[in-house]
């Protein structure tokens, strides 16, 4: 199985801050890397697919980058509704494994 | 609108069997893989397995192989996750998800969307 490691596990930031979350895979993914946002009591929702592609309806303050084994999710300017938990997920091969999550809290 | 509607909360005793469901609407159910994801209370997302309703091809995460059974009924546009003998450690929220994909320039990316609303399973004596 491909192991996914996210960092940090948690972080605090303020509205307006620029935030970066990192995801590292145990093998090269060829950009088959997705990001999800989960708010308390809700199902996760896709935020990014194919490493840097935004699904319709996702704000442009979210961006993705990376290649090989290392990928990042960046929020350019935090909005109040962005405080949530973020997960990366590899879709290169089954089982489709997730990172352990990054909880983004208000400072 | 593409939607996945899951069955309701379950409270069971250890040793009991259970089958939860995920009904799809808004698309051709047979043509998209449907997966299941576990989330234990306060924890992260765990991939369990996936089924292609068109021919019922199924793959499981090694962690869940022989622990659960994933199935689908094309005629009902419904996927299922079942246990033959529940344990307290099976207590969790379970989500069904559709494997959505897009292809461009010879590359097919896939991601999980939409997600069902989740089914909470509690196993307690």
mmCIF file of C-alpha atoms in Angstrom:
data_model
loop_
_atom_site.group_PDB
_atom_site.id
_atom_site.type_symbol
_atom_site.label_atom_id
_atom_site.label_comp_id
_atom_site.label_asym_id
_atom_site.label_seq_id
_atom_site.Cartn_x
_atom_site.Cartn_y
_atom_site.Cartn_z
ATOM 1 C CA UNK A 1 0.000 0.000 0.000
ATOM 2 C CA UNK A 2 1.065 3.596 -0.596
ATOM 3 C CA UNK A 3 1.571 5.459 2.698
ATOM 4 C CA UNK A 4 0.567 9.111 2.886
ATOM 5 C CA UNK A 5 2.054 11.478 5.458
ATOM 6 C CA UNK A 6 0.621 14.950 6.010
ATOM 7 C CA UNK A 7 2.192 17.818 7.884
ATOM 8 C CA UNK A 8 1.443 19.496 10.095
ATOM 9 C CA UNK A 9 -1.165 17.430 11.944
ATOM 10 C CA UNK A 10 -2.677 20.616 13.281
ATOM 11 C CA UNK A 11 -2.075 24.309 13.010
ATOM 12 C CA UNK A 12 -3.618 27.587 14.020
ATOM 13 C CA UNK A 13 -3.874 30.638 11.818
ATOM 14 C CA UNK A 14 -5.781 33.885 11.469
ATOM 15 C CA UNK A 15 -8.262 35.099 8.893
ATOM 16 C CA UNK A 16 -6.267 36.508 5.985
ATOM 17 C CA UNK A 17 -3.207 34.318 6.561
ATOM 18 C CA UNK A 18 -1.556 32.260 3.836
ATOM 19 C CA UNK A 19 -1.439 28.588 4.797
ATOM 20 C CA UNK A 20 0.377 25.622 3.300
ATOM 21 C CA UNK A 21 -0.245 21.945 4.042
ATOM 22 C CA UNK A 22 2.137 19.262 2.837
ATOM 23 C CA UNK A 23 1.526 15.664 1.824
ATOM 24 C CA UNK A 24 4.265 13.120 1.150
ATOM 25 C CA UNK A 25 3.694 9.722 -0.455
ATOM 26 C CA UNK A 26 5.798 6.592 -0.017
ATOM 27 C CA UNK A 27 6.118 6.344 -3.795
ATOM 28 C CA UNK A 28 5.735 8.587 -6.822
ATOM 29 C CA UNK A 29 2.102 9.419 -7.624
ATOM 30 C CA UNK A 30 2.279 11.054 -11.047
ATOM 31 C CA UNK A 31 -0.023 13.818 -9.763
ATOM 32 C CA UNK A 32 -2.723 11.303 -8.793
ATOM 33 C CA UNK A 33 -3.238 13.255 -5.590
ATOM 34 C CA UNK A 34 -6.474 14.735 -4.284
ATOM 35 C CA UNK A 35 -7.356 17.043 -1.399
ATOM 36 C CA UNK A 36 -10.542 17.072 0.683
ATOM 37 C CA UNK A 37 -12.005 19.434 3.252
ATOM 38 C CA UNK A 38 -14.078 18.154 6.156
ATOM 39 C CA UNK A 39 -16.042 20.363 8.526
ATOM 40 C CA UNK A 40 -17.279 19.067 11.892
ATOM 41 C CA UNK A 41 -20.259 16.749 11.582
ATOM 42 C CA UNK A 42 -20.143 16.777 7.779
ATOM 43 C CA UNK A 43 -18.905 14.447 5.067
ATOM 44 C CA UNK A 44 -15.647 15.421 3.344
ATOM 45 C CA UNK A 45 -15.812 17.336 0.087
ATOM 46 C CA UNK A 46 -13.287 17.358 -2.741
ATOM 47 C CA UNK A 47 -11.125 20.459 -2.932
ATOM 48 C CA UNK A 48 -8.550 19.539 -5.556
ATOM 49 C CA UNK A 49 -7.966 16.639 -7.933
ATOM 50 C CA UNK A 50 -4.975 15.641 -10.021
ATOM 51 C CA UNK A 51 -2.763 17.659 -7.680
ATOM 52 C CA UNK A 52 -3.705 21.111 -8.975
ATOM 53 C CA UNK A 53 -7.153 20.977 -10.595
ATOM 54 C CA UNK A 54 -10.014 22.833 -8.906
ATOM 55 C CA UNK A 55 -13.482 21.276 -9.210
ATOM 56 C CA UNK A 56 -16.241 23.700 -10.068
ATOM 57 C CA UNK A 57 -17.394 25.758 -7.136
ATOM 58 C CA UNK A 58 -14.122 25.644 -5.200
ATOM 59 C CA UNK A 59 -12.767 29.155 -4.564
ATOM 60 C CA UNK A 60 -9.606 30.197 -6.364
ATOM 61 C CA UNK A 61 -7.840 30.991 -3.076
ATOM 62 C CA UNK A 62 -7.174 27.239 -2.937
ATOM 63 C CA UNK A 63 -4.292 25.978 -5.047
ATOM 64 C CA UNK A 64 -2.287 22.792 -5.332
ATOM 65 C CA UNK A 65 1.225 22.024 -6.445
ATOM 66 C CA UNK A 66 3.856 19.350 -6.346
ATOM 67 C CA UNK A 67 5.126 16.346 -8.210
ATOM 68 C CA UNK A 68 6.588 12.924 -7.603
ATOM 69 C CA UNK A 69 6.091 12.138 -3.935
ATOM 70 C CA UNK A 70 5.602 15.655 -2.508
ATOM 71 C CA UNK A 71 2.495 17.800 -2.826
ATOM 72 C CA UNK A 72 1.139 20.943 -1.194
ATOM 73 C CA UNK A 73 -2.215 22.577 -0.679
ATOM 74 C CA UNK A 74 -2.111 26.355 -0.289
ATOM 75 C CA UNK A 75 -4.843 28.693 0.876
ATOM 76 C CA UNK A 76 -3.791 32.154 -0.195
ATOM 77 C CA UNK A 77 -5.914 34.125 2.260
ATOM 78 C CA UNK A 78 -7.899 32.322 4.933
ATOM 79 C CA UNK A 79 -11.611 32.935 5.151
ATOM 80 C CA UNK A 80 -13.606 32.064 8.297
ATOM 81 C CA UNK A 81 -15.249 29.109 6.544
ATOM 82 C CA UNK A 82 -11.843 27.538 5.762
ATOM 83 C CA UNK A 83 -11.242 26.409 9.337
ATOM 84 C CA UNK A 84 -11.683 22.669 8.943
ATOM 85 C CA UNK A 85 -9.711 19.447 8.604
ATOM 86 C CA UNK A 86 -7.914 18.744 5.346
ATOM 87 C CA UNK A 87 -6.960 15.332 3.946
ATOM 88 C CA UNK A 88 -4.816 14.307 1.036
ATOM 89 C CA UNK A 89 -5.610 11.065 -0.795
ATOM 90 C CA UNK A 90 -3.686 9.170 -3.442
ATOM 91 C CA UNK A 91 -5.679 7.862 -6.388
ATOM 92 C CA UNK A 92 -2.691 6.242 -8.101
ATOM 93 C CA UNK A 93 -3.544 2.723 -7.012
ATOM 94 C CA UNK A 94 -5.925 0.853 -4.764
ATOM 95 C CA UNK A 95 -6.208 0.848 -1.829
ATOM 96 C CA UNK A 96 -6.740 4.597 -2.164
ATOM 97 C CA UNK A 97 -5.025 5.754 1.023
ATOM 98 C CA UNK A 98 -5.496 9.021 2.893
ATOM 99 C CA UNK A 99 -3.139 11.209 4.865
ATOM 100 C CA UNK A 100 -3.854 11.441 8.579
ATOM 101 C CA UNK A 101 -5.392 14.886 8.243
ATOM 102 C CA UNK A 102 -4.463 18.471 9.116
ATOM 103 C CA UNK A 103 -6.751 20.313 11.506
ATOM 104 C CA UNK A 104 -6.735 24.029 10.782
ATOM 105 C CA UNK A 105 -7.913 26.070 13.757
ATOM 106 C CA UNK A 106 -8.496 29.745 14.379
ATOM 107 C CA UNK A 107 -5.680 31.525 16.218
ATOM 108 C CA UNK B 1 -27.883 16.179 -9.445
ATOM 109 C CA UNK B 2 -25.609 13.302 -8.531
ATOM 110 C CA UNK B 3 -26.407 12.111 -5.005
ATOM 111 C CA UNK B 4 -25.630 9.246 -2.654
ATOM 112 C CA UNK B 5 -28.206 8.655 0.075
ATOM 113 C CA UNK B 6 -27.153 6.368 2.904
ATOM 114 C CA UNK B 7 -29.266 4.369 5.317
ATOM 115 C CA UNK B 8 -29.788 5.570 8.867
ATOM 116 C CA UNK B 9 -28.017 5.210 12.192
ATOM 117 C CA UNK B 10 -27.568 1.678 13.504
ATOM 118 C CA UNK B 11 -27.129 0.492 17.091
ATOM 119 C CA UNK B 12 -26.124 -3.142 17.353
ATOM 120 C CA UNK B 13 -24.716 -5.658 19.813
ATOM 121 C CA UNK B 14 -21.394 -7.473 19.367
ATOM 122 C CA UNK B 15 -21.833 -10.585 17.256
ATOM 123 C CA UNK B 16 -24.831 -9.276 15.348
ATOM 124 C CA UNK B 17 -24.874 -8.890 11.572
ATOM 125 C CA UNK B 18 -25.491 -5.649 9.712
ATOM 126 C CA UNK B 19 -25.937 -4.414 6.160
ATOM 127 C CA UNK B 20 -25.961 -0.687 5.431
ATOM 128 C CA UNK B 21 -26.885 0.825 2.101
ATOM 129 C CA UNK B 22 -26.025 3.658 -0.260
ATOM 130 C CA UNK B 23 -28.566 4.572 -2.932
ATOM 131 C CA UNK B 24 -27.298 6.491 -5.941
ATOM 132 C CA UNK B 25 -29.263 8.881 -8.119
ATOM 133 C CA UNK B 26 -28.619 11.313 -10.946
ATOM 134 C CA UNK B 27 -26.240 9.167 -12.988
ATOM 135 C CA UNK B 28 -25.777 5.690 -14.495
ATOM 136 C CA UNK B 29 -24.964 3.673 -11.376
ATOM 137 C CA UNK B 30 -23.428 0.770 -13.287
ATOM 138 C CA UNK B 31 -20.679 2.885 -14.844
ATOM 139 C CA UNK B 32 -18.940 4.333 -11.789
ATOM 140 C CA UNK B 33 -16.985 2.644 -9.009
ATOM 141 C CA UNK B 34 -18.456 3.103 -5.514
ATOM 142 C CA UNK B 35 -16.186 2.983 -2.474
ATOM 143 C CA UNK B 36 -16.572 2.884 1.301
ATOM 144 C CA UNK B 37 -14.611 4.924 3.826
ATOM 145 C CA UNK B 38 -14.505 4.484 7.610
ATOM 146 C CA UNK B 39 -14.050 7.306 10.096
ATOM 147 C CA UNK B 40 -13.804 6.367 13.736
ATOM 148 C CA UNK B 41 -14.791 8.998 16.264
ATOM 149 C CA UNK B 42 -12.314 11.881 16.234
ATOM 150 C CA UNK B 43 -10.039 10.086 13.772
ATOM 151 C CA UNK B 44 -9.079 10.245 10.119
ATOM 152 C CA UNK B 45 -10.410 8.673 6.946
ATOM 153 C CA UNK B 46 -9.687 5.014 6.169
ATOM 154 C CA UNK B 47 -10.212 3.444 2.757
ATOM 155 C CA UNK B 48 -12.126 0.160 3.001
ATOM 156 C CA UNK B 49 -12.768 -1.000 -0.539
ATOM 157 C CA UNK B 50 -14.502 -0.352 -3.820
ATOM 158 C CA UNK B 51 -16.935 -2.045 -6.202
ATOM 159 C CA UNK B 52 -17.773 -1.599 -9.875
ATOM 160 C CA UNK B 53 -21.534 -2.156 -10.058
ATOM 161 C CA UNK B 54 -21.388 -2.965 -13.764
ATOM 162 C CA UNK B 55 -19.761 -6.334 -13.158
ATOM 163 C CA UNK B 56 -19.449 -6.397 -9.325
ATOM 164 C CA UNK B 57 -15.638 -6.405 -9.465
ATOM 165 C CA UNK B 58 -14.520 -5.576 -5.923
ATOM 166 C CA UNK B 59 -11.213 -4.775 -4.266
ATOM 167 C CA UNK B 60 -10.612 -4.396 -0.531
ATOM 168 C CA UNK B 61 -7.984 -2.672 1.528
ATOM 169 C CA UNK B 62 -5.917 -5.385 3.230
ATOM 170 C CA UNK B 63 -7.028 -3.950 6.581
ATOM 171 C CA UNK B 64 -10.660 -4.727 5.779
ATOM 172 C CA UNK B 65 -10.337 -7.864 3.641
ATOM 173 C CA UNK B 66 -12.348 -10.681 5.257
ATOM 174 C CA UNK B 67 -13.804 -8.213 7.771
ATOM 175 C CA UNK B 68 -16.581 -6.778 5.602
ATOM 176 C CA UNK B 69 -18.381 -7.507 2.340
ATOM 177 C CA UNK B 70 -19.093 -4.883 -0.309
ATOM 178 C CA UNK B 71 -21.835 -5.568 -2.835
ATOM 179 C CA UNK B 72 -24.097 -3.729 -5.251
ATOM 180 C CA UNK B 73 -27.495 -4.178 -6.888
ATOM 181 C CA UNK B 74 -27.654 -2.479 -10.283
ATOM 182 C CA UNK B 75 -31.422 -2.813 -10.470
ATOM 183 C CA UNK B 76 -31.766 -0.739 -7.282
ATOM 184 C CA UNK B 77 -28.792 1.588 -7.920
ATOM 185 C CA UNK B 78 -27.651 0.686 -4.437
ATOM 186 C CA UNK B 79 -24.344 -0.347 -2.915
ATOM 187 C CA UNK B 80 -24.008 -2.186 0.371
ATOM 188 C CA UNK B 81 -21.510 -2.711 3.158
ATOM 189 C CA UNK B 82 -22.097 -5.653 5.460
ATOM 190 C CA UNK B 83 -20.697 -7.376 8.500
ATOM 191 C CA UNK B 84 -21.447 -10.949 9.560
ATOM 192 C CA UNK B 85 -20.370 -10.507 13.171
ATOM 193 C CA UNK B 86 -19.888 -6.999 14.522
ATOM 194 C CA UNK B 87 -17.276 -6.013 17.066
ATOM 195 C CA UNK B 88 -17.176 -2.959 19.305
ATOM 196 C CA UNK B 89 -14.221 -1.751 17.217
ATOM 197 C CA UNK B 90 -16.542 -1.509 14.185
ATOM 198 C CA UNK B 91 -18.219 1.505 15.802
ATOM 199 C CA UNK B 92 -17.653 4.383 13.391
ATOM 200 C CA UNK B 93 -19.129 6.622 10.739
ATOM 201 C CA UNK B 94 -19.162 4.960 7.326
ATOM 202 C CA UNK B 95 -19.290 6.940 4.100
ATOM 203 C CA UNK B 96 -19.985 5.742 0.584
ATOM 204 C CA UNK B 97 -18.287 7.672 -2.196
ATOM 205 C CA UNK B 98 -18.372 7.687 -5.978
ATOM 206 C CA UNK B 99 -15.108 7.433 -7.854
ATOM 207 C CA UNK B 100 -15.476 10.288 -10.313
ATOM 208 C CA UNK B 101 -13.032 10.656 -13.161
ATOM 209 C CA UNK B 102 -12.022 12.855 -16.031
ATOM 210 C CA UNK B 103 -9.770 12.136 -18.973
ATOM 211 C CA UNK B 104 -7.692 14.630 -20.917
ATOM 212 C CA UNK B 105 -4.542 14.335 -23.016
ATOM 213 C CA UNK B 106 -4.353 10.637 -22.309
ATOM 214 C CA UNK B 107 -4.434 11.065 -18.532
ATOM 215 C CA UNK B 108 -7.403 9.915 -16.449
ATOM 216 C CA UNK B 109 -7.603 11.516 -13.040
ATOM 217 C CA UNK B 110 -10.046 10.199 -10.479
ATOM 218 C CA UNK B 111 -11.313 11.510 -7.176
ATOM 219 C CA UNK B 112 -14.053 10.801 -4.653
ATOM 220 C CA UNK B 113 -17.192 12.816 -5.254
ATOM 221 C CA UNK B 114 -19.896 12.941 -4.128
ATOM 222 C CA UNK B 115 -19.880 11.490 -0.630
ATOM 223 C CA UNK B 116 -22.921 10.102 1.081
ATOM 224 C CA UNK B 117 -24.030 11.792 4.290
ATOM 225 C CA UNK B 118 -22.609 8.943 6.344
ATOM 226 C CA UNK B 119 -24.092 6.103 8.394
ATOM 227 C CA UNK B 120 -23.214 6.001 12.077
ATOM 228 C CA UNK B 121 -22.773 2.473 13.405
ATOM 229 C CA UNK B 122 -22.543 1.902 17.143
ATOM 230 C CA UNK B 123 -21.735 -1.554 18.461
ATOM 231 C CA UNK B 124 -22.180 -1.939 22.193
ATOM 232 C CA UNK B 125 -23.336 -4.577 24.612
#
